[in-house]
Amino acid sequence: MRNGVTQGYVTVAFGSRKFFEMAVNLALSVRLNDPGRPVCLIHKASQEVPADVAGVFDDLAAFPADDEDAYDGTALKLIIDRATPYDETFYIDSDCVILKKDMQRHWATFANSDFMVCGEKRTEGNVYSLNVPAMMNAAGIDYFVEMNSGVIFFRKSQLGDRVFETARDLYRNRSRVFTEVRSGRGDGINDQAFFGAAMAACGIEPISYPASNGALMATTYRARNIEFDL
């Protein structure tokens, strides 16, 4: 808690057992590396959380029942603001773990933000197989934020709420320009395009970490035999 403001981590898990087990790994890494802050599992109201999983988390929260069926796959992240129990939240994908005991510097970096990700502004080319100028035109924005939304910081505030509402509006009224190719694979529509456009619509520019400061997040997709310098 900071000046009476609650801070914590949230992640999402639903469906098969393996997704809950990944969320447990994340929760244990929070307990190890940032024990002063709680971690919450957000789940579908229609699915019971296994008891052994629930016991690892400080808090459990369900997506609003009226909403959970309206969003596909990772697009459920568009409604995490409606479920988080904290005033300031770090959302982390359930397939991630925290590796270092330095999360305080990341909380400090994001302390003055209402909604923030690491990323970069784009005005041309393609992102996630989507055409950037086409998305800019569809959303009426001057740039698009390319990101990995595996880590998102947000707070309960007027501007933070506006980002989520804008992203949801784009989702509900989306044209094909915001629909990622992966949606045809059965794992849902990616959230990143909607957040990337919503940030621009709200005048929020992403942050980046200088190489000398180390990264907030390292993606190890399909990587093997990795060594981390902790």
mmCIF file of C-alpha atoms in Angstrom:
data_model
loop_
_atom_site.group_PDB
_atom_site.id
_atom_site.type_symbol
_atom_site.label_atom_id
_atom_site.label_comp_id
_atom_site.label_asym_id
_atom_site.label_seq_id
_atom_site.Cartn_x
_atom_site.Cartn_y
_atom_site.Cartn_z
ATOM 1 C CA MET A 1 0.000 0.000 0.000
ATOM 2 C CA ARG A 2 1.281 3.466 -0.900
ATOM 3 C CA ASN A 3 -0.262 6.478 0.862
ATOM 4 C CA GLY A 4 -3.472 4.558 1.428
ATOM 5 C CA VAL A 5 -3.532 3.311 -2.176
ATOM 6 C CA THR A 6 -3.666 -0.460 -2.618
ATOM 7 C CA GLN A 7 -1.175 -2.016 -5.024
ATOM 8 C CA GLY A 8 -1.082 -5.561 -6.329
ATOM 9 C CA TYR A 9 -0.613 -7.981 -9.180
ATOM 10 C CA VAL A 10 -3.330 -9.688 -11.189
ATOM 11 C CA THR A 11 -3.242 -12.493 -13.701
ATOM 12 C CA VAL A 12 -5.913 -14.415 -15.588
ATOM 13 C CA ALA A 13 -6.508 -18.153 -15.831
ATOM 14 C CA PHE A 14 -9.412 -20.236 -17.082
ATOM 15 C CA GLY A 15 -10.006 -23.375 -19.104
ATOM 16 C CA SER A 16 -7.680 -26.348 -18.717
ATOM 17 C CA ARG A 17 -5.641 -27.181 -15.622
ATOM 18 C CA LYS A 18 -2.337 -26.196 -17.231
ATOM 19 C CA PHE A 19 -3.331 -22.528 -17.359
ATOM 20 C CA PHE A 20 -4.068 -22.500 -13.632
ATOM 21 C CA GLU A 21 -0.723 -24.188 -12.961
ATOM 22 C CA MET A 22 1.098 -21.489 -14.927
ATOM 23 C CA ALA A 23 -0.711 -18.847 -12.878
ATOM 24 C CA VAL A 24 0.451 -20.598 -9.701
ATOM 25 C CA ASN A 25 4.068 -20.383 -10.889
ATOM 26 C CA LEU A 26 3.630 -16.655 -11.413
ATOM 27 C CA ALA A 27 2.039 -16.204 -7.978
ATOM 28 C CA LEU A 28 4.895 -18.068 -6.303
ATOM 29 C CA SER A 29 7.408 -15.845 -8.094
ATOM 30 C CA VAL A 30 5.561 -12.782 -6.765
ATOM 31 C CA ARG A 31 5.721 -14.175 -3.232
ATOM 32 C CA LEU A 32 9.451 -14.786 -3.637
ATOM 33 C CA ASN A 33 10.455 -11.536 -5.304
ATOM 34 C CA ASP A 34 7.874 -8.975 -4.121
ATOM 35 C CA PRO A 35 6.361 -10.430 -0.937
ATOM 36 C CA GLY A 36 4.987 -7.101 0.231
ATOM 37 C CA ARG A 37 2.353 -6.927 -2.486
ATOM 38 C CA PRO A 38 -0.635 -9.261 -2.987
ATOM 39 C CA VAL A 39 -1.464 -11.215 -6.113
ATOM 40 C CA CYS A 40 -4.972 -11.874 -7.412
ATOM 41 C CA LEU A 41 -6.242 -14.541 -9.793
ATOM 42 C CA ILE A 42 -8.995 -13.318 -12.108
ATOM 43 C CA HIS A 43 -11.114 -16.143 -13.484
ATOM 44 C CA LYS A 44 -14.362 -16.798 -15.286
ATOM 45 C CA ALA A 45 -17.394 -16.746 -13.017
ATOM 46 C CA SER A 46 -18.645 -19.838 -14.823
ATOM 47 C CA GLN A 47 -15.616 -21.919 -13.766
ATOM 48 C CA GLU A 48 -14.610 -22.861 -10.235
ATOM 49 C CA VAL A 49 -10.981 -22.315 -9.308
ATOM 50 C CA PRO A 50 -9.345 -25.543 -8.031
ATOM 51 C CA ALA A 51 -8.898 -25.361 -4.257
ATOM 52 C CA ASP A 52 -5.160 -26.017 -4.359
ATOM 53 C CA VAL A 53 -4.771 -23.168 -6.850
ATOM 54 C CA ALA A 54 -6.962 -20.736 -4.925
ATOM 55 C CA GLY A 55 -4.874 -21.226 -1.788
ATOM 56 C CA VAL A 56 -1.775 -19.797 -3.453
ATOM 57 C CA PHE A 57 -3.363 -16.415 -4.186
ATOM 58 C CA ASP A 58 -4.104 -13.567 -1.812
ATOM 59 C CA ASP A 59 -7.290 -12.686 -3.666
ATOM 60 C CA LEU A 60 -9.659 -14.218 -6.195
ATOM 61 C CA ALA A 61 -11.892 -12.176 -8.502
ATOM 62 C CA ALA A 62 -14.298 -13.183 -11.230
ATOM 63 C CA PHE A 63 -14.958 -11.384 -14.474
ATOM 64 C CA PRO A 64 -18.465 -9.893 -14.528
ATOM 65 C CA ALA A 65 -20.704 -12.738 -15.685
ATOM 66 C CA ASP A 66 -22.406 -10.546 -18.279
ATOM 67 C CA ASP A 67 -19.047 -9.731 -19.871
ATOM 68 C CA GLU A 68 -17.026 -12.939 -19.904
ATOM 69 C CA ASP A 69 -18.844 -14.477 -22.859
ATOM 70 C CA ALA A 70 -18.604 -11.280 -24.913
ATOM 71 C CA TYR A 71 -14.806 -11.345 -25.144
ATOM 72 C CA ASP A 72 -12.734 -14.050 -26.830
ATOM 73 C CA GLY A 73 -9.453 -15.507 -25.549
ATOM 74 C CA THR A 74 -6.889 -12.892 -24.609
ATOM 75 C CA ALA A 75 -9.428 -10.159 -25.354
ATOM 76 C CA LEU A 76 -10.662 -10.835 -21.816
ATOM 77 C CA LYS A 77 -7.814 -8.551 -20.797
ATOM 78 C CA LEU A 78 -9.969 -5.698 -22.050
ATOM 79 C CA ILE A 79 -12.124 -6.098 -18.916
ATOM 80 C CA ILE A 80 -9.495 -6.743 -16.220
ATOM 81 C CA ASP A 81 -10.148 -3.251 -14.890
ATOM 82 C CA ARG A 82 -13.625 -4.400 -13.901
ATOM 83 C CA ALA A 83 -12.236 -7.243 -11.805
ATOM 84 C CA THR A 84 -9.036 -6.019 -10.144
ATOM 85 C CA PRO A 85 -9.389 -5.430 -6.385
ATOM 86 C CA TYR A 86 -6.479 -2.968 -6.302
ATOM 87 C CA ASP A 87 -6.207 0.779 -6.881
ATOM 88 C CA GLU A 88 -2.923 0.325 -8.766
ATOM 89 C CA THR A 89 -2.386 -2.884 -10.677
ATOM 90 C CA PHE A 90 0.344 -4.670 -12.533
ATOM 91 C CA TYR A 91 -1.317 -7.169 -14.840
ATOM 92 C CA ILE A 92 1.040 -10.010 -15.829
ATOM 93 C CA ASP A 93 0.286 -12.848 -18.254
ATOM 94 C CA SER A 94 -0.013 -16.184 -16.476
ATOM 95 C CA ASP A 95 2.777 -17.739 -18.553
ATOM 96 C CA CYS A 96 5.298 -15.291 -17.051
ATOM 97 C CA VAL A 97 7.368 -15.359 -13.871
ATOM 98 C CA ILE A 98 9.147 -12.587 -11.960
ATOM 99 C CA LEU A 99 12.858 -13.337 -11.867
ATOM 100 C CA LYS A 100 14.391 -10.527 -9.827
ATOM 101 C CA LYS A 101 13.776 -8.815 -6.506
ATOM 102 C CA ASP A 102 13.656 -5.391 -8.104
ATOM 103 C CA MET A 103 9.978 -4.813 -8.776
ATOM 104 C CA GLN A 104 9.981 -1.641 -6.696
ATOM 105 C CA ARG A 105 11.912 0.153 -9.438
ATOM 106 C CA HIS A 106 9.222 -0.801 -11.944
ATOM 107 C CA TRP A 107 6.430 0.389 -9.657
ATOM 108 C CA ALA A 108 8.367 3.648 -9.270
ATOM 109 C CA THR A 109 8.816 3.977 -13.035
ATOM 110 C CA PHE A 110 5.071 3.676 -13.611
ATOM 111 C CA ALA A 111 4.042 5.668 -10.518
ATOM 112 C CA ASN A 112 2.829 8.728 -12.429
ATOM 113 C CA SER A 113 0.986 6.792 -15.135
ATOM 114 C CA ASP A 114 -2.700 5.947 -15.357
ATOM 115 C CA PHE A 115 -2.184 3.254 -17.989
ATOM 116 C CA MET A 116 1.193 2.215 -19.309
ATOM 117 C CA VAL A 117 3.093 -0.445 -21.233
ATOM 118 C CA CYS A 118 6.572 -0.689 -22.654
ATOM 119 C CA GLY A 119 6.474 -0.216 -26.388
ATOM 120 C CA GLU A 120 7.018 2.151 -29.269
ATOM 121 C CA LYS A 121 4.979 4.503 -31.426
ATOM 122 C CA ARG A 122 4.359 3.368 -34.977
ATOM 123 C CA THR A 123 2.922 5.223 -37.958
ATOM 124 C CA GLU A 124 3.686 2.837 -40.804
ATOM 125 C CA GLY A 125 4.181 -0.790 -41.705
ATOM 126 C CA ASN A 126 2.543 -3.801 -40.094
ATOM 127 C CA VAL A 127 2.243 -4.900 -36.467
ATOM 128 C CA TYR A 128 0.885 -8.313 -35.426
ATOM 129 C CA SER A 129 0.134 -8.865 -39.137
ATOM 130 C CA LEU A 130 -2.106 -5.773 -39.023
ATOM 131 C CA ASN A 131 -1.658 -2.650 -41.140
ATOM 132 C CA VAL A 132 -0.736 0.333 -38.972
ATOM 133 C CA PRO A 133 -2.066 3.127 -41.255
ATOM 134 C CA ALA A 134 -5.347 1.231 -41.628
ATOM 135 C CA MET A 135 -5.735 0.957 -37.847
ATOM 136 C CA MET A 136 -4.855 4.628 -37.418
ATOM 137 C CA ASN A 137 -7.488 5.590 -39.953
ATOM 138 C CA ALA A 138 -10.133 3.341 -38.385
ATOM 139 C CA ALA A 139 -9.520 4.733 -34.894
ATOM 140 C CA GLY A 140 -8.862 8.343 -35.939
ATOM 141 C CA ILE A 141 -5.438 8.428 -34.284
ATOM 142 C CA ASP A 142 -2.050 9.933 -35.182
ATOM 143 C CA TYR A 143 0.047 6.930 -34.130
ATOM 144 C CA PHE A 144 -0.303 3.364 -32.925
ATOM 145 C CA VAL A 145 1.417 1.802 -29.906
ATOM 146 C CA GLU A 146 3.219 -1.451 -30.624
ATOM 147 C CA MET A 147 3.566 -3.475 -27.443
ATOM 148 C CA ASN A 148 3.749 -6.807 -25.739
ATOM 149 C CA SER A 149 0.744 -6.644 -23.435
ATOM 150 C CA GLY A 150 2.083 -9.412 -21.199
ATOM 151 C CA VAL A 151 2.718 -6.672 -18.633
ATOM 152 C CA ILE A 152 0.325 -3.741 -18.182
ATOM 153 C CA PHE A 153 0.224 -1.138 -15.431
ATOM 154 C CA PHE A 154 -3.015 0.711 -14.742
ATOM 155 C CA ARG A 155 -4.715 2.572 -11.950
ATOM 156 C CA LYS A 156 -8.328 3.265 -11.113
ATOM 157 C CA SER A 157 -8.632 6.779 -12.474
ATOM 158 C CA GLN A 158 -10.556 8.753 -15.043
ATOM 159 C CA LEU A 159 -7.843 8.388 -17.683
ATOM 160 C CA GLY A 160 -7.171 4.746 -16.876
ATOM 161 C CA ASP A 161 -10.875 3.969 -17.196
ATOM 162 C CA ARG A 162 -10.987 5.859 -20.482
ATOM 163 C CA VAL A 163 -8.284 3.664 -22.023
ATOM 164 C CA PHE A 164 -10.215 0.502 -21.207
ATOM 165 C CA GLU A 165 -13.526 1.962 -22.364
ATOM 166 C CA THR A 166 -11.945 3.097 -25.641
ATOM 167 C CA ALA A 167 -10.388 -0.331 -26.200
ATOM 168 C CA ARG A 168 -13.728 -2.008 -25.520
ATOM 169 C CA ASP A 169 -15.513 0.367 -27.867
ATOM 170 C CA LEU A 170 -13.056 -0.523 -30.636
ATOM 171 C CA TYR A 171 -13.581 -4.197 -29.844
ATOM 172 C CA ARG A 172 -17.369 -4.004 -29.929
ATOM 173 C CA ASN A 173 -17.407 -1.950 -33.111
ATOM 174 C CA ARG A 174 -14.212 -3.266 -34.663
ATOM 175 C CA SER A 175 -13.634 -3.484 -38.355
ATOM 176 C CA ARG A 176 -11.467 -6.193 -39.850
ATOM 177 C CA VAL A 177 -8.400 -3.982 -39.523
ATOM 178 C CA PHE A 178 -8.246 -4.755 -35.779
ATOM 179 C CA THR A 179 -8.793 -8.495 -36.126
ATOM 180 C CA GLU A 180 -5.547 -10.405 -35.816
ATOM 181 C CA VAL A 181 -4.881 -13.437 -37.976
ATOM 182 C CA ARG A 182 -4.595 -15.596 -34.856
ATOM 183 C CA SER A 183 -8.354 -15.218 -34.277
ATOM 184 C CA GLY A 184 -8.831 -17.789 -37.005
ATOM 185 C CA ARG A 185 -6.776 -20.339 -35.054
ATOM 186 C CA GLY A 186 -9.351 -20.719 -32.322
ATOM 187 C CA ASP A 187 -7.459 -18.968 -29.510
ATOM 188 C CA GLY A 188 -9.326 -15.718 -29.718
ATOM 189 C CA ILE A 189 -8.714 -12.162 -30.824
ATOM 190 C CA ASN A 190 -5.567 -10.474 -29.600
ATOM 191 C CA ASP A 191 -6.017 -7.589 -27.181
ATOM 192 C CA GLN A 192 -2.883 -5.686 -28.189
ATOM 193 C CA ALA A 193 -4.280 -3.925 -31.239
ATOM 194 C CA PHE A 194 -7.172 -2.498 -29.235
ATOM 195 C CA PHE A 195 -4.960 -1.309 -26.384
ATOM 196 C CA GLY A 196 -2.424 0.108 -28.853
ATOM 197 C CA ALA A 197 -5.072 2.204 -30.563
ATOM 198 C CA ALA A 198 -6.780 3.173 -27.299
ATOM 199 C CA MET A 199 -3.558 4.513 -25.814
ATOM 200 C CA ALA A 200 -3.055 6.745 -28.834
ATOM 201 C CA ALA A 201 -6.683 7.893 -28.716
ATOM 202 C CA CYS A 202 -6.136 8.907 -25.081
ATOM 203 C CA GLY A 203 -2.866 10.689 -25.850
ATOM 204 C CA ILE A 204 -0.690 8.210 -23.954
ATOM 205 C CA GLU A 205 2.780 7.441 -25.268
ATOM 206 C CA PRO A 206 4.526 4.212 -24.220
ATOM 207 C CA ILE A 207 7.717 4.113 -22.220
ATOM 208 C CA SER A 208 10.925 2.281 -22.998
ATOM 209 C CA TYR A 209 13.747 1.124 -20.795
ATOM 210 C CA PRO A 210 17.343 2.112 -21.626
ATOM 211 C CA ALA A 211 19.438 -0.990 -22.198
ATOM 212 C CA SER A 212 21.578 -0.028 -19.216
ATOM 213 C CA ASN A 213 18.524 -0.313 -16.944
ATOM 214 C CA GLY A 214 17.560 -3.785 -18.075
ATOM 215 C CA ALA A 215 14.223 -4.793 -19.533
ATOM 216 C CA LEU A 216 10.850 -4.979 -17.838
ATOM 217 C CA MET A 217 10.009 -8.116 -19.785
ATOM 218 C CA ALA A 218 11.967 -10.658 -21.826
ATOM 219 C CA THR A 219 10.094 -12.883 -24.260
ATOM 220 C CA THR A 220 11.445 -16.424 -24.520
ATOM 221 C CA TYR A 221 8.937 -17.857 -26.992
ATOM 222 C CA ARG A 222 10.135 -21.301 -28.123
ATOM 223 C CA ALA A 223 13.562 -20.608 -26.656
ATOM 224 C CA ARG A 224 15.644 -23.345 -25.047
ATOM 225 C CA ASN A 225 18.719 -23.555 -22.825
ATOM 226 C CA ILE A 226 18.457 -19.963 -21.634
ATOM 227 C CA GLU A 227 20.612 -18.556 -18.852
ATOM 228 C CA PHE A 228 19.517 -15.438 -16.974
ATOM 229 C CA ASP A 229 21.995 -13.102 -15.307
ATOM 230 C CA LEU A 230 20.158 -12.198 -12.114
#
